[in-house]
Amino acid sequence: MDPGLRIERIGGKVFPANTPALFLDRDGTINVDTGYPDDPADIVLRDDIAPAIVAANGANIPVVVVTNQSGIARGYFGWDEFALVNGRVLELLADSGATVDMVLACAYHDAGAGPLTVANHPMRKPNPGMLIEAAKRLGLDLKRSLIVGDKPADMEAGQRAGLKRGWLVDGEAAAIGGLSVLPLRDARDLEGLLAAIRSL
Ligand SMILES: [Mg+2]
């Protein structure tokens, strides 16, 4: 087993072959980013993300969380704390009727110490490894998949995985290679994202 990677398949929902997915970053996208969160009691959801997940659930689109967790390589916390925090994120989403189907987390970082100290690991965003791994496991059509994140690295990972559309929390409209980036800043932006999910 890969010591710097966690992959959790949640629930047994069956998806059609070659389905697009909704990829989501976690910290700063699903939950308010508190900087290397390691305490479930600190977790607060952002307002505009549960509706997007609910829309994907309703359209039978798999929801896949792809999260860099360099706090583990840096020695700030361990996989046990990650699991507790992540469980709290999923619990708060469930309270809003929103279900995540898979979570992939990458601990590798070049600033760490020990076996997780790896520079430019293929699973760490902006590299596309986690998206490609999810695509293998769920049988995804990456080209039609969407990604929502709060960092340019999220958008770059999407672009390098072959996605065409991304939404950047508090960002600006942009094009990164073949990926069109739209901002996710207000209710109108959210309506656009919901419409895109429903028309997949
Ligand atoms: Mg983030």
PDB file of C-alpha atoms and ligand atoms in Angstrom:
ATOM      1  CA  MET A   1       0.000   0.000   0.000  1.00  0.00           C
ATOM      2  CA  ASP A   2       1.143   3.536  -0.831  1.00  0.00           C
ATOM      3  CA  PRO A   3       2.052   5.269   2.484  1.00  0.00           C
ATOM      4  CA  GLY A   4       1.383   8.756   1.130  1.00  0.00           C
ATOM      5  CA  LEU A   5      -1.958   8.101  -0.517  1.00  0.00           C
ATOM      6  CA  ARG A   6      -5.404   7.319   0.869  1.00  0.00           C
ATOM      7  CA  ILE A   7      -8.302   6.321  -1.350  1.00  0.00           C
ATOM      8  CA  GLU A   8     -11.726   5.778   0.136  1.00  0.00           C
ATOM      9  CA  ARG A   9     -14.735   4.616  -1.861  1.00  0.00           C
ATOM     10  CA  ILE A  10     -17.859   5.683  -0.001  1.00  0.00           C
ATOM     11  CA  GLY A  11     -21.160   3.902  -0.507  1.00  0.00           C
ATOM     12  CA  GLY A  12     -21.881   1.417  -3.231  1.00  0.00           C
ATOM     13  CA  LYS A  13     -23.586   3.678  -5.736  1.00  0.00           C
ATOM     14  CA  VAL A  14     -23.207   2.304  -9.267  1.00  0.00           C
ATOM     15  CA  PHE A  15     -22.463   4.738 -12.096  1.00  0.00           C
ATOM     16  CA  PRO A  16     -22.752   4.285 -15.850  1.00  0.00           C
ATOM     17  CA  ALA A  17     -19.569   3.484 -17.791  1.00  0.00           C
ATOM     18  CA  ASN A  18     -17.701   6.564 -19.012  1.00  0.00           C
ATOM     19  CA  THR A  19     -19.601   8.937 -16.767  1.00  0.00           C
ATOM     20  CA  PRO A  20     -18.269  12.424 -16.125  1.00  0.00           C
ATOM     21  CA  ALA A  21     -17.485  13.250 -12.496  1.00  0.00           C
ATOM     22  CA  LEU A  22     -17.579  16.309 -10.278  1.00  0.00           C
ATOM     23  CA  PHE A  23     -14.087  16.687  -8.777  1.00  0.00           C
ATOM     24  CA  LEU A  24     -13.749  18.847  -5.692  1.00  0.00           C
ATOM     25  CA  ASP A  25     -10.788  20.094  -3.759  1.00  0.00           C
ATOM     26  CA  ARG A  26     -11.494  19.920  -0.014  1.00  0.00           C
ATOM     27  CA  ASP A  27      -9.878  22.633   2.165  1.00  0.00           C
ATOM     28  CA  GLY A  28     -10.958  26.071   0.973  1.00  0.00           C
ATOM     29  CA  THR A  29     -13.511  24.580  -1.425  1.00  0.00           C
ATOM     30  CA  ILE A  30     -15.807  22.321   0.627  1.00  0.00           C
ATOM     31  CA  ASN A  31     -14.794  23.547   4.081  1.00  0.00           C
ATOM     32  CA  VAL A  32     -13.431  26.938   5.085  1.00  0.00           C
ATOM     33  CA  ASP A  33      -9.637  26.667   4.903  1.00  0.00           C
ATOM     34  CA  THR A  34      -8.207  27.014   8.394  1.00  0.00           C
ATOM     35  CA  GLY A  35      -4.667  26.014   7.307  1.00  0.00           C
ATOM     36  CA  TYR A  36      -3.722  22.343   7.766  1.00  0.00           C
ATOM     37  CA  PRO A  37      -6.958  21.479   9.603  1.00  0.00           C
ATOM     38  CA  ASP A  38      -6.366  18.698  12.140  1.00  0.00           C
ATOM     39  CA  ASP A  39      -9.338  19.096  14.534  1.00  0.00           C
ATOM     40  CA  PRO A  40     -12.859  18.052  13.473  1.00  0.00           C
ATOM     41  CA  ALA A  41     -14.306  20.679  15.824  1.00  0.00           C
ATOM     42  CA  ASP A  42     -12.834  23.426  13.608  1.00  0.00           C
ATOM     43  CA  ILE A  43     -14.575  22.308  10.412  1.00  0.00           C
ATOM     44  CA  VAL A  44     -17.127  24.697   8.894  1.00  0.00           C
ATOM     45  CA  LEU A  45     -18.563  24.202   5.414  1.00  0.00           C
ATOM     46  CA  ARG A  46     -18.506  26.895   2.748  1.00  0.00           C
ATOM     47  CA  ASP A  47     -22.022  27.920   1.727  1.00  0.00           C
ATOM     48  CA  ASP A  48     -22.025  27.229  -1.993  1.00  0.00           C
ATOM     49  CA  ILE A  49     -20.683  23.697  -2.201  1.00  0.00           C
ATOM     50  CA  ALA A  50     -23.398  21.425  -0.782  1.00  0.00           C
ATOM     51  CA  PRO A  51     -25.869  22.528  -3.509  1.00  0.00           C
ATOM     52  CA  ALA A  52     -23.335  21.544  -6.196  1.00  0.00           C
ATOM     53  CA  ILE A  53     -22.856  18.108  -4.624  1.00  0.00           C
ATOM     54  CA  VAL A  54     -26.624  17.650  -4.236  1.00  0.00           C
ATOM     55  CA  ALA A  55     -27.050  18.509  -7.937  1.00  0.00           C
ATOM     56  CA  ALA A  56     -24.411  15.924  -8.905  1.00  0.00           C
ATOM     57  CA  ASN A  57     -26.019  13.306  -6.648  1.00  0.00           C
ATOM     58  CA  GLY A  58     -29.378  13.986  -8.282  1.00  0.00           C
ATOM     59  CA  ALA A  59     -27.882  13.609 -11.772  1.00  0.00           C
ATOM     60  CA  ASN A  60     -26.087  10.358 -10.802  1.00  0.00           C
ATOM     61  CA  ILE A  61     -22.715  12.062 -11.345  1.00  0.00           C
ATOM     62  CA  PRO A  62     -19.957  10.696  -9.081  1.00  0.00           C
ATOM     63  CA  VAL A  63     -18.527  13.225  -6.627  1.00  0.00           C
ATOM     64  CA  VAL A  64     -14.788  12.799  -6.060  1.00  0.00           C
ATOM     65  CA  VAL A  65     -12.743  14.755  -3.503  1.00  0.00           C
ATOM     66  CA  VAL A  66      -9.059  15.194  -4.393  1.00  0.00           C
ATOM     67  CA  THR A  67      -7.095  16.775  -1.552  1.00  0.00           C
ATOM     68  CA  ASN A  68      -3.415  17.560  -1.000  1.00  0.00           C
ATOM     69  CA  GLN A  69      -2.562  16.903   2.654  1.00  0.00           C
ATOM     70  CA  SER A  70       1.053  17.994   2.956  1.00  0.00           C
ATOM     71  CA  GLY A  71       0.454  18.595   6.678  1.00  0.00           C
ATOM     72  CA  ILE A  72       1.105  14.869   7.046  1.00  0.00           C
ATOM     73  CA  ALA A  73       4.490  14.952   5.276  1.00  0.00           C
ATOM     74  CA  ARG A  74       5.341  18.081   7.243  1.00  0.00           C
ATOM     75  CA  GLY A  75       4.649  16.216  10.500  1.00  0.00           C
ATOM     76  CA  TYR A  76       1.802  18.512  11.611  1.00  0.00           C
ATOM     77  CA  PHE A  77      -0.659  15.615  11.952  1.00  0.00           C
ATOM     78  CA  GLY A  78      -1.155  12.003  10.891  1.00  0.00           C
ATOM     79  CA  TRP A  79      -3.571   9.914   8.856  1.00  0.00           C
ATOM     80  CA  ASP A  80      -5.691   9.326  11.990  1.00  0.00           C
ATOM     81  CA  GLU A  81      -6.330  13.062  12.356  1.00  0.00           C
ATOM     82  CA  PHE A  82      -6.947  13.318   8.626  1.00  0.00           C
ATOM     83  CA  ALA A  83      -9.603  10.590   8.897  1.00  0.00           C
ATOM     84  CA  LEU A  84     -11.340  12.362  11.799  1.00  0.00           C
ATOM     85  CA  VAL A  85     -11.397  15.722  10.013  1.00  0.00           C
ATOM     86  CA  ASN A  86     -12.503  14.152   6.757  1.00  0.00           C
ATOM     87  CA  GLY A  87     -15.233  12.230   8.537  1.00  0.00           C
ATOM     88  CA  ARG A  88     -16.515  15.497   9.974  1.00  0.00           C
ATOM     89  CA  VAL A  89     -16.519  17.122   6.509  1.00  0.00           C
ATOM     90  CA  LEU A  90     -18.553  14.212   5.132  1.00  0.00           C
ATOM     91  CA  GLU A  91     -20.893  14.301   8.129  1.00  0.00           C
ATOM     92  CA  LEU A  92     -21.617  18.021   7.679  1.00  0.00           C
ATOM     93  CA  LEU A  93     -22.234  17.448   3.967  1.00  0.00           C
ATOM     94  CA  ALA A  94     -24.606  14.589   4.795  1.00  0.00           C
ATOM     95  CA  ASP A  95     -26.519  16.981   7.072  1.00  0.00           C
ATOM     96  CA  SER A  96     -27.101  19.041   3.900  1.00  0.00           C
ATOM     97  CA  GLY A  97     -28.165  15.967   1.935  1.00  0.00           C
ATOM     98  CA  ALA A  98     -24.874  15.859  -0.002  1.00  0.00           C
ATOM     99  CA  THR A  99     -22.992  12.602  -0.619  1.00  0.00           C
ATOM    100  CA  VAL A 100     -19.362  12.140  -1.677  1.00  0.00           C
ATOM    101  CA  ASP A 101     -18.554   8.915  -3.556  1.00  0.00           C
ATOM    102  CA  MET A 102     -14.748   8.814  -3.356  1.00  0.00           C
ATOM    103  CA  VAL A 103     -12.008  10.660  -1.480  1.00  0.00           C
ATOM    104  CA  LEU A 104      -8.361  10.663  -2.572  1.00  0.00           C
ATOM    105  CA  ALA A 105      -5.758  12.316  -0.349  1.00  0.00           C
ATOM    106  CA  CYS A 106      -2.065  12.828  -1.076  1.00  0.00           C
ATOM    107  CA  ALA A 107       0.353  13.431   1.812  1.00  0.00           C
ATOM    108  CA  TYR A 108       3.569  13.766  -0.183  1.00  0.00           C
ATOM    109  CA  HIS A 109       5.496  17.031  -0.096  1.00  0.00           C
ATOM    110  CA  ASP A 110       9.105  18.048  -0.616  1.00  0.00           C
ATOM    111  CA  ALA A 111       9.157  20.016   2.654  1.00  0.00           C
ATOM    112  CA  GLY A 112       8.550  16.927   4.761  1.00  0.00           C
ATOM    113  CA  ALA A 113      10.852  14.607   6.653  1.00  0.00           C
ATOM    114  CA  GLY A 114      10.861  10.853   6.289  1.00  0.00           C
ATOM    115  CA  PRO A 115       9.306   8.561   3.724  1.00  0.00           C
ATOM    116  CA  LEU A 116       6.646  11.038   2.610  1.00  0.00           C
ATOM    117  CA  THR A 117       9.246  13.598   1.522  1.00  0.00           C
ATOM    118  CA  VAL A 118       8.890  13.423  -2.242  1.00  0.00           C
ATOM    119  CA  ALA A 119       9.209  16.428  -4.527  1.00  0.00           C
ATOM    120  CA  ASN A 120       6.672  16.762  -7.320  1.00  0.00           C
ATOM    121  CA  HIS A 121       4.907  13.483  -6.532  1.00  0.00           C
ATOM    122  CA  PRO A 122       2.633  12.466  -9.419  1.00  0.00           C
ATOM    123  CA  MET A 123      -0.352  12.252  -7.035  1.00  0.00           C
ATOM    124  CA  ARG A 124       0.146  15.742  -5.604  1.00  0.00           C
ATOM    125  CA  LYS A 125      -1.777  18.514  -7.373  1.00  0.00           C
ATOM    126  CA  PRO A 126      -0.980  20.290  -9.700  1.00  0.00           C
ATOM    127  CA  ASN A 127      -0.067  16.825 -10.996  1.00  0.00           C
ATOM    128  CA  PRO A 128      -3.121  14.932 -12.240  1.00  0.00           C
ATOM    129  CA  GLY A 129      -2.438  11.556 -10.563  1.00  0.00           C
ATOM    130  CA  MET A 130      -5.384  11.535  -8.156  1.00  0.00           C
ATOM    131  CA  LEU A 131      -7.858  12.442 -10.910  1.00  0.00           C
ATOM    132  CA  ILE A 132      -6.444   9.764 -13.212  1.00  0.00           C
ATOM    133  CA  GLU A 133      -6.552   7.164 -10.432  1.00  0.00           C
ATOM    134  CA  ALA A 134     -10.188   8.017  -9.690  1.00  0.00           C
ATOM    135  CA  ALA A 135     -10.977   7.757 -13.397  1.00  0.00           C
ATOM    136  CA  LYS A 136      -9.485   4.249 -13.504  1.00  0.00           C
ATOM    137  CA  ARG A 137     -11.425   3.106 -10.458  1.00  0.00           C
ATOM    138  CA  LEU A 138     -14.788   4.643 -11.378  1.00  0.00           C
ATOM    139  CA  GLY A 139     -14.570   4.424 -15.185  1.00  0.00           C
ATOM    140  CA  LEU A 140     -14.776   8.180 -15.706  1.00  0.00           C
ATOM    141  CA  ASP A 141     -14.834  10.334 -18.801  1.00  0.00           C
ATOM    142  CA  LEU A 142     -12.299  12.964 -17.732  1.00  0.00           C
ATOM    143  CA  LYS A 143     -12.898  15.241 -20.720  1.00  0.00           C
ATOM    144  CA  ARG A 144     -16.514  15.837 -19.664  1.00  0.00           C
ATOM    145  CA  SER A 145     -15.701  16.018 -15.930  1.00  0.00           C
ATOM    146  CA  LEU A 146     -15.756  19.257 -13.925  1.00  0.00           C
ATOM    147  CA  ILE A 147     -13.461  20.458 -11.148  1.00  0.00           C
ATOM    148  CA  VAL A 148     -14.016  22.997  -8.389  1.00  0.00           C
ATOM    149  CA  GLY A 149     -11.075  24.280  -6.366  1.00  0.00           C
ATOM    150  CA  ASP A 150      -9.673  27.327  -4.636  1.00  0.00           C
ATOM    151  CA  LYS A 151      -6.096  27.218  -5.938  1.00  0.00           C
ATOM    152  CA  PRO A 152      -4.535  27.476  -9.381  1.00  0.00           C
ATOM    153  CA  ALA A 153      -2.984  24.048  -8.638  1.00  0.00           C
ATOM    154  CA  ASP A 154      -6.504  22.557  -8.612  1.00  0.00           C
ATOM    155  CA  MET A 155      -7.238  24.014 -12.032  1.00  0.00           C
ATOM    156  CA  GLU A 156      -3.865  22.880 -13.391  1.00  0.00           C
ATOM    157  CA  ALA A 157      -4.454  19.326 -12.136  1.00  0.00           C
ATOM    158  CA  GLY A 158      -7.795  19.368 -13.952  1.00  0.00           C
ATOM    159  CA  GLN A 159      -6.227  20.672 -17.130  1.00  0.00           C
ATOM    160  CA  ARG A 160      -3.462  18.071 -17.024  1.00  0.00           C
ATOM    161  CA  ALA A 161      -6.044  15.310 -16.501  1.00  0.00           C
ATOM    162  CA  GLY A 162      -7.809  16.452 -19.679  1.00  0.00           C
ATOM    163  CA  LEU A 163     -10.775  18.294 -18.153  1.00  0.00           C
ATOM    164  CA  LYS A 164     -12.285  21.179 -20.104  1.00  0.00           C
ATOM    165  CA  ARG A 165     -14.109  23.138 -17.389  1.00  0.00           C
ATOM    166  CA  GLY A 166     -13.208  24.298 -13.882  1.00  0.00           C
ATOM    167  CA  TRP A 167     -14.560  26.697 -11.251  1.00  0.00           C
ATOM    168  CA  LEU A 168     -12.167  28.650  -9.041  1.00  0.00           C
ATOM    169  CA  VAL A 169     -13.458  29.810  -5.651  1.00  0.00           C
ATOM    170  CA  ASP A 170     -13.100  33.610  -5.475  1.00  0.00           C
ATOM    171  CA  GLY A 171     -11.160  33.426  -8.737  1.00  0.00           C
ATOM    172  CA  GLU A 172     -11.248  35.079 -12.141  1.00  0.00           C
ATOM    173  CA  ALA A 173     -12.281  33.749 -15.532  1.00  0.00           C
ATOM    174  CA  ALA A 174      -9.243  32.345 -17.335  1.00  0.00           C
ATOM    175  CA  ALA A 175      -8.079  29.686 -19.742  1.00  0.00           C
ATOM    176  CA  ILE A 176      -5.378  27.200 -18.743  1.00  0.00           C
ATOM    177  CA  GLY A 177      -4.494  25.241 -21.850  1.00  0.00           C
ATOM    178  CA  GLY A 178      -7.702  23.487 -22.844  1.00  0.00           C
ATOM    179  CA  LEU A 179      -9.395  24.176 -19.498  1.00  0.00           C
ATOM    180  CA  SER A 180     -11.829  27.083 -19.223  1.00  0.00           C
ATOM    181  CA  VAL A 181     -11.880  28.470 -15.691  1.00  0.00           C
ATOM    182  CA  LEU A 182     -14.917  30.305 -14.355  1.00  0.00           C
ATOM    183  CA  PRO A 183     -15.099  32.117 -11.032  1.00  0.00           C
ATOM    184  CA  LEU A 184     -17.198  30.826  -8.126  1.00  0.00           C
ATOM    185  CA  ARG A 185     -17.838  33.996  -6.167  1.00  0.00           C
ATOM    186  CA  ASP A 186     -21.579  34.592  -5.895  1.00  0.00           C
ATOM    187  CA  ALA A 187     -25.051  33.116  -6.322  1.00  0.00           C
ATOM    188  CA  ARG A 188     -25.028  33.708 -10.078  1.00  0.00           C
ATOM    189  CA  ASP A 189     -21.741  31.814 -10.462  1.00  0.00           C
ATOM    190  CA  LEU A 190     -23.215  28.968  -8.423  1.00  0.00           C
ATOM    191  CA  GLU A 191     -26.278  28.860 -10.703  1.00  0.00           C
ATOM    192  CA  GLY A 192     -23.910  28.458 -13.655  1.00  0.00           C
ATOM    193  CA  LEU A 193     -22.110  25.591 -11.964  1.00  0.00           C
ATOM    194  CA  LEU A 194     -25.405  23.898 -11.059  1.00  0.00           C
ATOM    195  CA  ALA A 195     -26.611  24.234 -14.661  1.00  0.00           C
ATOM    196  CA  ALA A 196     -23.357  22.703 -15.931  1.00  0.00           C
ATOM    197  CA  ILE A 197     -23.702  19.764 -13.542  1.00  0.00           C
ATOM    198  CA  ARG A 198     -27.337  19.161 -14.492  1.00  0.00           C
ATOM    199  CA  SER A 199     -26.549  19.222 -18.209  1.00  0.00           C
ATOM    200  CA  LEU A 200     -23.700  16.665 -18.028  1.00  0.00           C
TER     201      LEU A 200
HETATM  202 MG    MG B   1      -7.846  24.106  -1.322  1.00  0.00          MG
END
